[in-house]
mmCIF file of C-alpha atoms and ligand atoms in Angstrom:
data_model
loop_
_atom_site.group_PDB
_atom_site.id
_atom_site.type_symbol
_atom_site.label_atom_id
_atom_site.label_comp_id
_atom_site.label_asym_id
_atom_site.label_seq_id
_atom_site.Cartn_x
_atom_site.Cartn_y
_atom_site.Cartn_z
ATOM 1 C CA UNK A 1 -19.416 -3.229 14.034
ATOM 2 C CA UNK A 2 -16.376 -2.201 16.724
ATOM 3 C CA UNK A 3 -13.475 -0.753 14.598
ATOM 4 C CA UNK A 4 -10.541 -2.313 15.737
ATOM 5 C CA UNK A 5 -8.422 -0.192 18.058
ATOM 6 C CA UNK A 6 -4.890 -0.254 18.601
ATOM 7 C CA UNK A 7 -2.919 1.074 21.573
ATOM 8 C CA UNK A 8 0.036 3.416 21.698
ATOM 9 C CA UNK A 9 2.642 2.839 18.862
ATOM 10 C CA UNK A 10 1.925 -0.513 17.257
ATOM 11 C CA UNK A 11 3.554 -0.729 13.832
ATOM 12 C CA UNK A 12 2.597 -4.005 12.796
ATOM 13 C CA UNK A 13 -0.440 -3.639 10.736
ATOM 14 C CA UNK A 14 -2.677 -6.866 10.550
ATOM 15 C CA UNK A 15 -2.188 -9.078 7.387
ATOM 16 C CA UNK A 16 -5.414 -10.416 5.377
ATOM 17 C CA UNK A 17 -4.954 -10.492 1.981
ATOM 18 C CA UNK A 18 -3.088 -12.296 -0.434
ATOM 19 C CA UNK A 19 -1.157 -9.519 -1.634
ATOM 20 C CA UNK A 20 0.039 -8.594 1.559
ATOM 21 C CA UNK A 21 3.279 -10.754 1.921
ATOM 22 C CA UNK A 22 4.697 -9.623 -1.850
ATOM 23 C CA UNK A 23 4.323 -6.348 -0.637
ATOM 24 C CA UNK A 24 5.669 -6.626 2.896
ATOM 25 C CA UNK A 25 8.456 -8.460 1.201
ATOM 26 C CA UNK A 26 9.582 -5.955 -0.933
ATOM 27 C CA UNK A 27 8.818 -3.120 1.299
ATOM 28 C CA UNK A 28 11.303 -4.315 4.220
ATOM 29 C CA UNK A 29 13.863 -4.957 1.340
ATOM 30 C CA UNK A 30 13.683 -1.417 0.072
ATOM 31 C CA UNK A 31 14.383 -0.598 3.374
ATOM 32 C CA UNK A 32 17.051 -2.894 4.754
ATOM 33 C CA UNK A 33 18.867 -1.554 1.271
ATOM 34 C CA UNK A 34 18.052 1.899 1.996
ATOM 35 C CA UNK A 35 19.564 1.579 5.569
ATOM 36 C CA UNK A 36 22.749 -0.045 4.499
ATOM 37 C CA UNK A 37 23.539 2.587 1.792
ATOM 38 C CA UNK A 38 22.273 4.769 4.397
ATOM 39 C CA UNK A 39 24.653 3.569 7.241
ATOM 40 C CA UNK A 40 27.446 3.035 4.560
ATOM 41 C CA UNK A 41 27.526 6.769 3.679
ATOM 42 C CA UNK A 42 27.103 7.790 6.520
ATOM 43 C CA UNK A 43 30.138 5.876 7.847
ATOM 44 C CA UNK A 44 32.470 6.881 5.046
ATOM 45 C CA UNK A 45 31.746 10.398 6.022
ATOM 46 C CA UNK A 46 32.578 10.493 9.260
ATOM 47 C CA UNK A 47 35.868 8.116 9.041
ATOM 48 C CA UNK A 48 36.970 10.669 6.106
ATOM 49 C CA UNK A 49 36.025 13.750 7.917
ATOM 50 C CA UNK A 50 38.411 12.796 10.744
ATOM 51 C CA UNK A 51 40.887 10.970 8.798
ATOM 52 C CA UNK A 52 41.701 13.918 6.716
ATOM 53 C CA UNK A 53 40.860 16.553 9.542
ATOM 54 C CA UNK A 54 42.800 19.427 8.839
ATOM 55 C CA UNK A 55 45.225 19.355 11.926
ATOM 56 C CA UNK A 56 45.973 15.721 10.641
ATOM 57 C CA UNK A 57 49.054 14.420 9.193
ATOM 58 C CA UNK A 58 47.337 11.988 6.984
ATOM 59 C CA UNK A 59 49.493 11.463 3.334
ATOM 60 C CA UNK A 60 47.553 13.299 0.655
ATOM 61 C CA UNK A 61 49.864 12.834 -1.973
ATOM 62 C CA UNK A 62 48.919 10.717 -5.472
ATOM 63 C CA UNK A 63 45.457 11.449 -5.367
ATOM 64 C CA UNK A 64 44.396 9.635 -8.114
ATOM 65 C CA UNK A 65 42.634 12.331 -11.077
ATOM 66 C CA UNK A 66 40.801 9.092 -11.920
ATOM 67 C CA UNK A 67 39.721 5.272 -11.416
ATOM 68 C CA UNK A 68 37.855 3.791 -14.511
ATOM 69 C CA UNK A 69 37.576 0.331 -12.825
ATOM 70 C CA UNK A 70 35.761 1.705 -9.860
ATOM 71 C CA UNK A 71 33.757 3.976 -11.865
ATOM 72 C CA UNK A 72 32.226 1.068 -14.424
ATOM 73 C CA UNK A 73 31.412 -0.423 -10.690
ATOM 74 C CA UNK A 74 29.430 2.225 -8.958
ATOM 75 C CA UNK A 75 27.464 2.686 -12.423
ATOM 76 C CA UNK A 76 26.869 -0.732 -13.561
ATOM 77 C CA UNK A 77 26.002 -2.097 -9.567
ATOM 78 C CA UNK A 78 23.155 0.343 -8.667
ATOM 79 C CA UNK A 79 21.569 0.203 -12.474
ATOM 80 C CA UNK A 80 21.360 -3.524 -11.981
ATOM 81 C CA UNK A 81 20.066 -3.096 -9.032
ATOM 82 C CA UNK A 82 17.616 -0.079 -9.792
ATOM 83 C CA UNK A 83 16.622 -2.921 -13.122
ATOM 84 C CA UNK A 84 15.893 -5.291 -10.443
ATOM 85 C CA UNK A 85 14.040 -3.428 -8.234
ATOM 86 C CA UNK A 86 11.917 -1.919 -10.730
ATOM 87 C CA UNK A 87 11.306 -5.530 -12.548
ATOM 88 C CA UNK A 88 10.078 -7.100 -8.949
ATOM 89 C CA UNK A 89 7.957 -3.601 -8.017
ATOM 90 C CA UNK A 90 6.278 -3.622 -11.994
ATOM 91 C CA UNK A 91 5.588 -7.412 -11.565
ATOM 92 C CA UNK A 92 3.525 -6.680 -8.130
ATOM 93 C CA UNK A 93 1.692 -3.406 -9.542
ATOM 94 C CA UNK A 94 0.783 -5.620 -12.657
ATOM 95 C CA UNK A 95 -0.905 -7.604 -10.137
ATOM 96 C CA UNK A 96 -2.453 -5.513 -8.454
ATOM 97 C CA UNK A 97 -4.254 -4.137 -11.156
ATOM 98 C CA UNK A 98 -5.184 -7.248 -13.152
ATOM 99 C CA UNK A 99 -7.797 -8.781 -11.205
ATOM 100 C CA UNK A 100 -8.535 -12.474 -12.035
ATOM 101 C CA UNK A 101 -10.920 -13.258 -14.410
ATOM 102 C CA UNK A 102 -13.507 -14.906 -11.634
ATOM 103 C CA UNK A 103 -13.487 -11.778 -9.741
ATOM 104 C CA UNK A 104 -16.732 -10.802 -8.089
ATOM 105 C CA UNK A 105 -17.693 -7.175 -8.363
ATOM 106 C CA UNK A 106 -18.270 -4.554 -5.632
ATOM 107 C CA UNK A 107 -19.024 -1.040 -6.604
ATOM 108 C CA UNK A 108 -17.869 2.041 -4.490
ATOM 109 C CA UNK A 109 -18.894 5.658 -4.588
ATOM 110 C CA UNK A 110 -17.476 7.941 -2.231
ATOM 111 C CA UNK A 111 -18.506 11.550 -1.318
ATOM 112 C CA UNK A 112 -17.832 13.729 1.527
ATOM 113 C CA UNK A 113 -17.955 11.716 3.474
ATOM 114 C CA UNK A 114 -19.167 8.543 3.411
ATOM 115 C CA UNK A 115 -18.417 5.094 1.142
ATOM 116 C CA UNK A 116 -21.088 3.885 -0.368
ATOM 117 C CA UNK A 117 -20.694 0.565 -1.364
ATOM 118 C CA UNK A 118 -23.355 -1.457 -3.376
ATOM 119 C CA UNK A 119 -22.947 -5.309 -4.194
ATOM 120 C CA UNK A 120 -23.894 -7.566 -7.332
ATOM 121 C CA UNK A 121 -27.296 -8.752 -5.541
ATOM 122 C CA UNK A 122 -28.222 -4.550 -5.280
ATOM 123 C CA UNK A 123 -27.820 -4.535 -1.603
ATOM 124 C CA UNK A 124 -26.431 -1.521 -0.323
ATOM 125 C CA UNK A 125 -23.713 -0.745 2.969
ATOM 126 C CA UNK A 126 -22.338 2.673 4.117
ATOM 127 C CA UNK A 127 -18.791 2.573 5.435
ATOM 128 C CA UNK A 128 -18.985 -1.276 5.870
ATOM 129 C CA UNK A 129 -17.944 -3.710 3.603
ATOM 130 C CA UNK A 130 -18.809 -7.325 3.305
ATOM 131 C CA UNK A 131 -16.120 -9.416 1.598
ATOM 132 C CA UNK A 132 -16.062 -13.422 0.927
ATOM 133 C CA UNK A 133 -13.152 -14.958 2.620
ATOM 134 C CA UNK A 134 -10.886 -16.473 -0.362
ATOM 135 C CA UNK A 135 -12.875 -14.929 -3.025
ATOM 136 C CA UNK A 136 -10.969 -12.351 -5.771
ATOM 137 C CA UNK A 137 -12.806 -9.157 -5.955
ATOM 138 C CA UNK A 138 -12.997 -6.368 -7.798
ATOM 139 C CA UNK A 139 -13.174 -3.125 -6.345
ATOM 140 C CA UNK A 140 -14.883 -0.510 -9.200
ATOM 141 C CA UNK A 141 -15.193 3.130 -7.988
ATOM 142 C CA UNK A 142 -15.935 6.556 -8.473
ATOM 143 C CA UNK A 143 -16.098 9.602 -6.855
ATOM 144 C CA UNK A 144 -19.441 11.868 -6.498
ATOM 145 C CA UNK A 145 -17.241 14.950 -5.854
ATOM 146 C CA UNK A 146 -13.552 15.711 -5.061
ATOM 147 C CA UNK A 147 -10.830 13.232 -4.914
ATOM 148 C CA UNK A 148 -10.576 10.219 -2.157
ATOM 149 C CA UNK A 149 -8.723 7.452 -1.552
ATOM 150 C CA UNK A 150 -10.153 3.824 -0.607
ATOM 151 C CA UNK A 151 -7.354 2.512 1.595
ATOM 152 C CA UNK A 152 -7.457 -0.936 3.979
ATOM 153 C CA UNK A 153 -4.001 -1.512 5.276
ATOM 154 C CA UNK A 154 -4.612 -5.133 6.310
ATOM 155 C CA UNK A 155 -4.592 -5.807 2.464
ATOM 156 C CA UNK A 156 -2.165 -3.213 1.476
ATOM 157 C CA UNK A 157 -4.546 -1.746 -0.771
ATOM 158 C CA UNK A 158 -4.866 1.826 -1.541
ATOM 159 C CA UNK A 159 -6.107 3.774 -4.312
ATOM 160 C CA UNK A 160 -7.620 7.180 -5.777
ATOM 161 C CA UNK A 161 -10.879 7.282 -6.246
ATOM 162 C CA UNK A 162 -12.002 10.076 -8.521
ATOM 163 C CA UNK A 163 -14.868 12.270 -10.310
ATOM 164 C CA UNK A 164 -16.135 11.506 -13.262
ATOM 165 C CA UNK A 165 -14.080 8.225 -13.886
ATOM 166 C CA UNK A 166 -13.581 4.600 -12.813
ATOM 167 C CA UNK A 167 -10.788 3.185 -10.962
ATOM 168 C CA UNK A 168 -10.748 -0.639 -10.028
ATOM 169 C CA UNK A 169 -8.315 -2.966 -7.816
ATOM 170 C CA UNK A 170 -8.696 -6.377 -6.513
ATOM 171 C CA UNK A 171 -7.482 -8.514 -3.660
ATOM 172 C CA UNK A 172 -8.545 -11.682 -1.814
ATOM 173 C CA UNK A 173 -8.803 -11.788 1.832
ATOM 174 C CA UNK A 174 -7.010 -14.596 3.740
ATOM 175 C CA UNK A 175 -8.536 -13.669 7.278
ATOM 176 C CA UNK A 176 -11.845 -13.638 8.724
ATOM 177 C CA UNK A 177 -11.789 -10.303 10.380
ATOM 178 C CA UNK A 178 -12.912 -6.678 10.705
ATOM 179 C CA UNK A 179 -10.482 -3.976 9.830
ATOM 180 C CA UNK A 180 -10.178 -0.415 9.470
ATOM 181 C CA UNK A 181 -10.886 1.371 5.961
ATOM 182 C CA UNK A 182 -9.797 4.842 5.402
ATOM 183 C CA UNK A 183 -9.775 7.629 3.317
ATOM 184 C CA UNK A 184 -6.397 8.890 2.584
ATOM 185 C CA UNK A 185 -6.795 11.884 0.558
ATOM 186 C CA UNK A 186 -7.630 15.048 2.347
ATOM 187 C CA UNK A 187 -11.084 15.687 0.620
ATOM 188 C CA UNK A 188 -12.334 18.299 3.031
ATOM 189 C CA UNK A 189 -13.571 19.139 6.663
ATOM 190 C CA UNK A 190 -14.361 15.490 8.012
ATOM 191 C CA UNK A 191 -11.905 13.717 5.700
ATOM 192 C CA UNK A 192 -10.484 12.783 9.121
ATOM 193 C CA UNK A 193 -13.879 11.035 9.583
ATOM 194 C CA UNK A 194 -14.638 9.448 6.135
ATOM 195 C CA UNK A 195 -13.074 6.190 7.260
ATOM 196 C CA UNK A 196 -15.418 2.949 8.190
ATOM 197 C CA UNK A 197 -14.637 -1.265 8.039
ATOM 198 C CA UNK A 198 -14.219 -3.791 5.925
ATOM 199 C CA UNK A 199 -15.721 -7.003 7.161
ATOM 200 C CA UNK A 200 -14.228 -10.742 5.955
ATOM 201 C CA UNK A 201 -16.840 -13.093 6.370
ATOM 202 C CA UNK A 202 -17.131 -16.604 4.791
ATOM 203 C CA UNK A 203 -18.136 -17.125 1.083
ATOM 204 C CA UNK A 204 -21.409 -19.125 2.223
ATOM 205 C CA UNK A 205 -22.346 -16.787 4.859
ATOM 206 C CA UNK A 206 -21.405 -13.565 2.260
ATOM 207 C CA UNK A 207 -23.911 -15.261 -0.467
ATOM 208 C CA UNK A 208 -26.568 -15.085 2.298
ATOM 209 C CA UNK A 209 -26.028 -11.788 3.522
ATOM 210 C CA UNK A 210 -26.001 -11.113 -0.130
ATOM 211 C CA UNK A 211 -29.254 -12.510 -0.495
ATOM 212 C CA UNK A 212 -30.928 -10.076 2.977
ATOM 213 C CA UNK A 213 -29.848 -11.825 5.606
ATOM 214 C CA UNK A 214 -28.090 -10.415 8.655
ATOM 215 C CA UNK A 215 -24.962 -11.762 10.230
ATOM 216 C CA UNK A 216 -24.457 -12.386 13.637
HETATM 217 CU CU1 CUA B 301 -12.495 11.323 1.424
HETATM 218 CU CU2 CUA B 301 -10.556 12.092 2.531
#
């Protein structure tokens, strides 16, 4: 199966998953907030740098020592702000890690440097996946040496997977599709390599290729 290849700089990354669209969503708010404090600073700076150049004859008399009304303001707006932020982010990484109860399992194991992935019917992939279109599932993994990380963009999904312990995610793909899946912690000489696909097929045709059969 062709990875999918993108040319030059594209920055949009394909979206398949349900999760993807919460997370876009507050990603690009972060940063339209980021770049208006950003831009806002930035600003004041420079129209204060020149307004009070020293050659200038601005008036710097009755500097006031101190402004309780503005201070309440620039500690009460950000806090609600920071509340709300971390509310809406805590909401989403609740969800991320509580997979529905009708989750199907797939069980990962990586190494250096390969994912091994092995599905509820016993059959067995190396740096493929095969994922039901519409279908929760639960990602369980483990690590049979260092640290790695099982990352698929297209889902917005990323997360350590470690030695000697379990971690598990879930998400539930929207779009029949290939995409890329990486590792994303260095674990060693061909970490650059330990990266394969994950394949959205239909939930009939998954429960056959479950069952043996090969896809098209
Ligand atoms: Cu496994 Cu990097």
């Amino acid at each position: 199966m062709d990875t999918p290849v993108t040319n030059g700089f594209d920055f949009s990354v394909p979206a398949a998953a349900t999760i993807a669209a919460p997370i876009d969503a507050l990603f690009y708010s972060l940063l339209a907030a980021s770049t208006l404090v950003c831009i806002a600073v930035s600003a004041s700076i420079v129209y204060f740098c020149i307004k009070y150049r020293r050659t200038a004859s601005a008036d710097r008399s009755g500097a006031p020592s101190e402004n309780r009304r503005l201070e309440t303001v620039w500690i009460t707006v950000p806090l609600l702000a920071f509340f709300g932020i971390f509310c809406w982010a805590g909401a989403l990484y609740s969800r991320i890690f509580t997979p529905p109860s009708d989750a199907i399992d797939i069980f990962i194991v990586g190494k250096q440097w390969m994912w091994k992935v092995q599905h509820t019917s016993g059959r067995q992939e190396i740096d493929e996946v095969h994922v039901p279109l519409g279908v929760p599932v639960r990602l369980v993994m483990t690590s049979q040496d260092v640290i790695h990380s099982f990352s698929v963009p297209a889902f917005r999904l990323k997360q350590d997977v470690l030695p000697g312990r379990y971690t598990a995610l879930w998400f539930q793909a929207t779009k029949i599709g290939v995409y890329p899946l990486y590792c994303s912690e260095y674990c060693g000489t061909d970490h650059s390599r330990m990266h394969g696909t994950v394949v959205v097929v239909p939930s009939e045709q998954y429960q056959q290729w479950l069952a043996g059969a090969n896809l098209p």
